[in-house]
Amino acid sequence: MLRLNERIKMLRTENHISQSQLAKALGVSQKAVSLWESGDRVPSATAIASLAKYFCVSADYLLGLDE
């Protein structure tokens, strides 16, 4: 099962989006996206909701609760 950081990176790369593009769309820094993907930081609940909306997936999917 993929972890949150792996799912974020997978969704971003599958959609051919750079970290900078994703950061701009979510209103965060590119460094924040980098830290999420490396697993060094966990996105806030608000950021998880924004990621889910952006990628048209559920928060449960991002968190690995739903495949």
PDB file of N, CA and C in Angstrom:
ATOM      1  N   MET A   1       0.841  -1.180   0.000  1.00  0.00           N
ATOM      2  CA  MET A   1       0.000   0.000   0.000  1.00  0.00           C
ATOM      3  C   MET A   1       0.887   1.245   0.000  1.00  0.00           C
ATOM      4  N   LEU A   2       0.527   2.194  -0.842  1.00  0.00           N
ATOM      5  CA  LEU A   2       1.293   3.436  -0.934  1.00  0.00           C
ATOM      6  C   LEU A   2       0.995   4.342   0.239  1.00  0.00           C
ATOM      7  N   ARG A   3       2.012   5.055   0.675  1.00  0.00           N
ATOM      8  CA  ARG A   3       1.837   6.052   1.729  1.00  0.00           C
ATOM      9  C   ARG A   3       1.432   7.376   1.105  1.00  0.00           C
ATOM     10  N   LEU A   4       0.996   8.296   1.946  1.00  0.00           N
ATOM     11  CA  LEU A   4       0.527   9.599   1.487  1.00  0.00           C
ATOM     12  C   LEU A   4       1.549  10.276   0.587  1.00  0.00           C
ATOM     13  N   ASN A   5       2.796  10.335   1.016  1.00  0.00           N
ATOM     14  CA  ASN A   5       3.811  11.018   0.213  1.00  0.00           C
ATOM     15  C   ASN A   5       3.990  10.358  -1.155  1.00  0.00           C
ATOM     16  N   GLU A   6       3.914   9.045  -1.200  1.00  0.00           N
ATOM     17  CA  GLU A   6       4.061   8.324  -2.470  1.00  0.00           C
ATOM     18  C   GLU A   6       2.861   8.574  -3.386  1.00  0.00           C
ATOM     19  N   ARG A   7       1.681   8.660  -2.808  1.00  0.00           N
ATOM     20  CA  ARG A   7       0.479   8.923  -3.613  1.00  0.00           C
ATOM     21  C   ARG A   7       0.529  10.325  -4.217  1.00  0.00           C
ATOM     22  N   ILE A   8       0.966  11.305  -3.427  1.00  0.00           N
ATOM     23  CA  ILE A   8       1.058  12.668  -3.946  1.00  0.00           C
ATOM     24  C   ILE A   8       2.011  12.703  -5.142  1.00  0.00           C
ATOM     25  N   LYS A   9       3.168  12.113  -4.977  1.00  0.00           N
ATOM     26  CA  LYS A   9       4.154  12.117  -6.066  1.00  0.00           C
ATOM     27  C   LYS A   9       3.637  11.355  -7.281  1.00  0.00           C
ATOM     28  N   MET A  10       2.994  10.213  -7.040  1.00  0.00           N
ATOM     29  CA  MET A  10       2.465   9.413  -8.137  1.00  0.00           C
ATOM     30  C   MET A  10       1.415  10.201  -8.928  1.00  0.00           C
ATOM     31  N   LEU A  11       0.480  10.826  -8.223  1.00  0.00           N
ATOM     32  CA  LEU A  11      -0.562  11.605  -8.900  1.00  0.00           C
ATOM     33  C   LEU A  11       0.048  12.768  -9.678  1.00  0.00           C
ATOM     34  N   ARG A  12       1.026  13.429  -9.078  1.00  0.00           N
ATOM     35  CA  ARG A  12       1.654  14.572  -9.737  1.00  0.00           C
ATOM     36  C   ARG A  12       2.376  14.134 -11.003  1.00  0.00           C
ATOM     37  N   THR A  13       3.162  13.078 -10.908  1.00  0.00           N
ATOM     38  CA  THR A  13       3.937  12.645 -12.072  1.00  0.00           C
ATOM     39  C   THR A  13       3.050  12.035 -13.153  1.00  0.00           C
ATOM     40  N   GLU A  14       2.010  11.294 -12.760  1.00  0.00           N
ATOM     41  CA  GLU A  14       1.092  10.721 -13.749  1.00  0.00           C
ATOM     42  C   GLU A  14       0.371  11.804 -14.549  1.00  0.00           C
ATOM     43  N   ASN A  15       0.178  12.958 -13.907  1.00  0.00           N
ATOM     44  CA  ASN A  15      -0.501  14.070 -14.558  1.00  0.00           C
ATOM     45  C   ASN A  15       0.474  15.054 -15.206  1.00  0.00           C
ATOM     46  N   HIS A  16       1.764  14.700 -15.207  1.00  0.00           N
ATOM     47  CA  HIS A  16       2.807  15.513 -15.842  1.00  0.00           C
ATOM     48  C   HIS A  16       2.809  16.948 -15.310  1.00  0.00           C
ATOM     49  N   ILE A  17       2.766  17.055 -13.980  1.00  0.00           N
ATOM     50  CA  ILE A  17       2.749  18.356 -13.313  1.00  0.00           C
ATOM     51  C   ILE A  17       4.032  18.484 -12.496  1.00  0.00           C
ATOM     52  N   SER A  18       4.676  19.623 -12.585  1.00  0.00           N
ATOM     53  CA  SER A  18       5.883  19.854 -11.790  1.00  0.00           C
ATOM     54  C   SER A  18       5.492  20.198 -10.353  1.00  0.00           C
ATOM     55  N   GLN A  19       6.443  20.084  -9.469  1.00  0.00           N
ATOM     56  CA  GLN A  19       6.194  20.494  -8.089  1.00  0.00           C
ATOM     57  C   GLN A  19       5.807  21.962  -8.032  1.00  0.00           C
ATOM     58  N   SER A  20       6.449  22.773  -8.833  1.00  0.00           N
ATOM     59  CA  SER A  20       6.139  24.208  -8.852  1.00  0.00           C
ATOM     60  C   SER A  20       4.723  24.470  -9.332  1.00  0.00           C
ATOM     61  N   GLN A  21       4.288  23.753 -10.352  1.00  0.00           N
ATOM     62  CA  GLN A  21       2.927  23.925 -10.862  1.00  0.00           C
ATOM     63  C   GLN A  21       1.894  23.522  -9.810  1.00  0.00           C
ATOM     64  N   LEU A  22       2.147  22.405  -9.138  1.00  0.00           N
ATOM     65  CA  LEU A  22       1.230  21.949  -8.101  1.00  0.00           C
ATOM     66  C   LEU A  22       1.196  22.950  -6.949  1.00  0.00           C
ATOM     67  N   ALA A  23       2.364  23.413  -6.548  1.00  0.00           N
ATOM     68  CA  ALA A  23       2.444  24.384  -5.458  1.00  0.00           C
ATOM     69  C   ALA A  23       1.644  25.637  -5.782  1.00  0.00           C
ATOM     70  N   LYS A  24       1.799  26.140  -6.998  1.00  0.00           N
ATOM     71  CA  LYS A  24       1.078  27.344  -7.401  1.00  0.00           C
ATOM     72  C   LYS A  24      -0.430  27.112  -7.371  1.00  0.00           C
ATOM     73  N   ALA A  25      -0.872  25.960  -7.859  1.00  0.00           N
ATOM     74  CA  ALA A  25      -2.299  25.641  -7.886  1.00  0.00           C
ATOM     75  C   ALA A  25      -2.887  25.540  -6.482  1.00  0.00           C
ATOM     76  N   LEU A  26      -2.076  25.085  -5.525  1.00  0.00           N
ATOM     77  CA  LEU A  26      -2.558  24.898  -4.161  1.00  0.00           C
ATOM     78  C   LEU A  26      -2.283  26.098  -3.255  1.00  0.00           C
ATOM     79  N   GLY A  27      -1.493  27.039  -3.742  1.00  0.00           N
ATOM     80  CA  GLY A  27      -1.169  28.209  -2.939  1.00  0.00           C
ATOM     81  C   GLY A  27      -0.166  27.933  -1.833  1.00  0.00           C
ATOM     82  N   VAL A  28       0.756  27.016  -2.122  1.00  0.00           N
ATOM     83  CA  VAL A  28       1.828  26.700  -1.174  1.00  0.00           C
ATOM     84  C   VAL A  28       3.163  26.855  -1.897  1.00  0.00           C
ATOM     85  N   SER A  29       4.238  26.699  -1.177  1.00  0.00           N
ATOM     86  CA  SER A  29       5.553  26.805  -1.796  1.00  0.00           C
ATOM     87  C   SER A  29       5.958  25.482  -2.446  1.00  0.00           C
ATOM     88  N   GLN A  30       6.875  25.572  -3.397  1.00  0.00           N
ATOM     89  CA  GLN A  30       7.409  24.369  -4.031  1.00  0.00           C
ATOM     90  C   GLN A  30       8.128  23.523  -2.985  1.00  0.00           C
ATOM     91  N   LYS A  31       8.756  24.164  -2.022  1.00  0.00           N
ATOM     92  CA  LYS A  31       9.450  23.452  -0.942  1.00  0.00           C
ATOM     93  C   LYS A  31       8.467  22.612  -0.131  1.00  0.00           C
ATOM     94  N   ALA A  32       7.261  23.140   0.102  1.00  0.00           N
ATOM     95  CA  ALA A  32       6.245  22.384   0.847  1.00  0.00           C
ATOM     96  C   ALA A  32       5.901  21.099   0.100  1.00  0.00           C
ATOM     97  N   VAL A  33       5.687  21.205  -1.210  1.00  0.00           N
ATOM     98  CA  VAL A  33       5.367  20.024  -2.015  1.00  0.00           C
ATOM     99  C   VAL A  33       6.531  19.034  -1.965  1.00  0.00           C
ATOM    100  N   SER A  34       7.735  19.538  -2.063  1.00  0.00           N
ATOM    101  CA  SER A  34       8.922  18.684  -1.995  1.00  0.00           C
ATOM    102  C   SER A  34       8.992  17.945  -0.659  1.00  0.00           C
ATOM    103  N   LEU A  35       8.723  18.649   0.420  1.00  0.00           N
ATOM    104  CA  LEU A  35       8.755  18.034   1.753  1.00  0.00           C
ATOM    105  C   LEU A  35       7.649  16.997   1.920  1.00  0.00           C
ATOM    106  N   TRP A  36       6.468  17.266   1.351  1.00  0.00           N
ATOM    107  CA  TRP A  36       5.385  16.276   1.404  1.00  0.00           C
ATOM    108  C   TRP A  36       5.790  15.016   0.677  1.00  0.00           C
ATOM    109  N   GLU A  37       6.358  15.179  -0.518  1.00  0.00           N
ATOM    110  CA  GLU A  37       6.715  14.021  -1.338  1.00  0.00           C
ATOM    111  C   GLU A  37       7.871  13.223  -0.746  1.00  0.00           C
ATOM    112  N   SER A  38       8.759  13.881  -0.049  1.00  0.00           N
ATOM    113  CA  SER A  38       9.878  13.168   0.569  1.00  0.00           C
ATOM    114  C   SER A  38       9.469  12.502   1.871  1.00  0.00           C
ATOM    115  N   GLY A  39       8.306  12.885   2.383  1.00  0.00           N
ATOM    116  CA  GLY A  39       7.844  12.324   3.653  1.00  0.00           C
ATOM    117  C   GLY A  39       8.393  13.045   4.863  1.00  0.00           C
ATOM    118  N   ASP A  40       9.087  14.162   4.640  1.00  0.00           N
ATOM    119  CA  ASP A  40       9.653  14.919   5.753  1.00  0.00           C
ATOM    120  C   ASP A  40       8.608  15.779   6.459  1.00  0.00           C
ATOM    121  N   ARG A  41       7.515  16.078   5.764  1.00  0.00           N
ATOM    122  CA  ARG A  41       6.398  16.831   6.346  1.00  0.00           C
ATOM    123  C   ARG A  41       5.099  16.194   5.888  1.00  0.00           C
ATOM    124  N   VAL A  42       4.078  16.343   6.717  1.00  0.00           N
ATOM    125  CA  VAL A  42       2.742  15.852   6.372  1.00  0.00           C
ATOM    126  C   VAL A  42       1.876  17.061   6.057  1.00  0.00           C
ATOM    127  N   PRO A  43       1.163  17.041   4.943  1.00  0.00           N
ATOM    128  CA  PRO A  43       0.305  18.179   4.621  1.00  0.00           C
ATOM    129  C   PRO A  43      -0.803  18.342   5.666  1.00  0.00           C
ATOM    130  N   SER A  44      -1.222  19.572   5.859  1.00  0.00           N
ATOM    131  CA  SER A  44      -2.320  19.851   6.780  1.00  0.00           C
ATOM    132  C   SER A  44      -3.611  19.244   6.230  1.00  0.00           C
ATOM    133  N   ALA A  45      -4.631  19.184   7.067  1.00  0.00           N
ATOM    134  CA  ALA A  45      -5.932  18.680   6.628  1.00  0.00           C
ATOM    135  C   ALA A  45      -6.462  19.520   5.469  1.00  0.00           C
ATOM    136  N   THR A  46      -6.257  20.820   5.545  1.00  0.00           N
ATOM    137  CA  THR A  46      -6.696  21.719   4.473  1.00  0.00           C
ATOM    138  C   THR A  46      -5.956  21.404   3.173  1.00  0.00           C
ATOM    139  N   ALA A  47      -4.657  21.165   3.269  1.00  0.00           N
ATOM    140  CA  ALA A  47      -3.865  20.841   2.086  1.00  0.00           C
ATOM    141  C   ALA A  47      -4.281  19.489   1.502  1.00  0.00           C
ATOM    142  N   ILE A  48      -4.593  18.530   2.361  1.00  0.00           N
ATOM    143  CA  ILE A  48      -5.051  17.219   1.881  1.00  0.00           C
ATOM    144  C   ILE A  48      -6.364  17.378   1.119  1.00  0.00           C
ATOM    145  N   ALA A  49      -7.255  18.192   1.658  1.00  0.00           N
ATOM    146  CA  ALA A  49      -8.531  18.453   0.974  1.00  0.00           C
ATOM    147  C   ALA A  49      -8.282  19.125  -0.375  1.00  0.00           C
ATOM    148  N   SER A  50      -7.362  20.063  -0.416  1.00  0.00           N
ATOM    149  CA  SER A  50      -7.027  20.748  -1.665  1.00  0.00           C
ATOM    150  C   SER A  50      -6.407  19.786  -2.673  1.00  0.00           C
ATOM    151  N   LEU A  51      -5.524  18.918  -2.208  1.00  0.00           N
ATOM    152  CA  LEU A  51      -4.921  17.914  -3.087  1.00  0.00           C
ATOM    153  C   LEU A  51      -5.982  16.977  -3.658  1.00  0.00           C
ATOM    154  N   ALA A  52      -6.889  16.537  -2.816  1.00  0.00           N
ATOM    155  CA  ALA A  52      -7.952  15.636  -3.256  1.00  0.00           C
ATOM    156  C   ALA A  52      -8.812  16.302  -4.328  1.00  0.00           C
ATOM    157  N   LYS A  53      -9.167  17.550  -4.098  1.00  0.00           N
ATOM    158  CA  LYS A  53      -9.986  18.284  -5.063  1.00  0.00           C
ATOM    159  C   LYS A  53      -9.219  18.491  -6.370  1.00  0.00           C
ATOM    160  N   TYR A  54      -7.959  18.874  -6.267  1.00  0.00           N
ATOM    161  CA  TYR A  54      -7.141  19.136  -7.447  1.00  0.00           C
ATOM    162  C   TYR A  54      -7.006  17.899  -8.329  1.00  0.00           C
ATOM    163  N   PHE A  55      -6.754  16.744  -7.685  1.00  0.00           N
ATOM    164  CA  PHE A  55      -6.537  15.510  -8.438  1.00  0.00           C
ATOM    165  C   PHE A  55      -7.815  14.694  -8.650  1.00  0.00           C
ATOM    166  N   CYS A  56      -8.953  15.212  -8.179  1.00  0.00           N
ATOM    167  CA  CYS A  56     -10.250  14.528  -8.330  1.00  0.00           C
ATOM    168  C   CYS A  56     -10.220  13.120  -7.727  1.00  0.00           C
ATOM    169  N   VAL A  57      -9.670  13.032  -6.524  1.00  0.00           N
ATOM    170  CA  VAL A  57      -9.657  11.787  -5.764  1.00  0.00           C
ATOM    171  C   VAL A  57     -10.187  12.101  -4.371  1.00  0.00           C
ATOM    172  N   SER A  58     -10.464  11.076  -3.589  1.00  0.00           N
ATOM    173  CA  SER A  58     -10.940  11.299  -2.232  1.00  0.00           C
ATOM    174  C   SER A  58      -9.757  11.477  -1.276  1.00  0.00           C
ATOM    175  N   ALA A  59     -10.024  12.130  -0.182  1.00  0.00           N
ATOM    176  CA  ALA A  59      -9.004  12.247   0.867  1.00  0.00           C
ATOM    177  C   ALA A  59      -8.664  10.854   1.390  1.00  0.00           C
ATOM    178  N   ASP A  60      -9.658   9.981   1.470  1.00  0.00           N
ATOM    179  CA  ASP A  60      -9.408   8.606   1.904  1.00  0.00           C
ATOM    180  C   ASP A  60      -8.415   7.918   0.981  1.00  0.00           C
ATOM    181  N   TYR A  61      -8.533   8.161  -0.319  1.00  0.00           N
ATOM    182  CA  TYR A  61      -7.578   7.581  -1.274  1.00  0.00           C
ATOM    183  C   TYR A  61      -6.164   8.100  -0.992  1.00  0.00           C
ATOM    184  N   LEU A  62      -6.043   9.418  -0.806  1.00  0.00           N
ATOM    185  CA  LEU A  62      -4.729   9.995  -0.533  1.00  0.00           C
ATOM    186  C   LEU A  62      -4.120   9.401   0.734  1.00  0.00           C
ATOM    187  N   LEU A  63      -4.957   9.183   1.734  1.00  0.00           N
ATOM    188  CA  LEU A  63      -4.476   8.672   3.021  1.00  0.00           C
ATOM    189  C   LEU A  63      -4.293   7.159   3.039  1.00  0.00           C
ATOM    190  N   GLY A  64      -4.652   6.500   1.938  1.00  0.00           N
ATOM    191  CA  GLY A  64      -4.471   5.062   1.848  1.00  0.00           C
ATOM    192  C   GLY A  64      -5.576   4.264   2.518  1.00  0.00           C
ATOM    193  N   LEU A  65      -6.705   4.920   2.792  1.00  0.00           N
ATOM    194  CA  LEU A  65      -7.825   4.227   3.420  1.00  0.00           C
ATOM    195  C   LEU A  65      -8.761   3.598   2.395  1.00  0.00           C
ATOM    196  N   ASP A  66      -8.606   4.017   1.147  1.00  0.00           N
ATOM    197  CA  ASP A  66      -9.455   3.541   0.058  1.00  0.00           C
ATOM    198  C   ASP A  66      -8.564   3.362  -1.168  1.00  0.00           C
ATOM    199  N   GLU A  67      -8.702   2.253  -1.816  1.00  0.00           N
ATOM    200  CA  GLU A  67      -7.914   1.997  -3.022  1.00  0.00           C
ATOM    201  C   GLU A  67      -8.695   2.480  -4.221  1.00  0.00           C
TER     202      GLU A  67
END
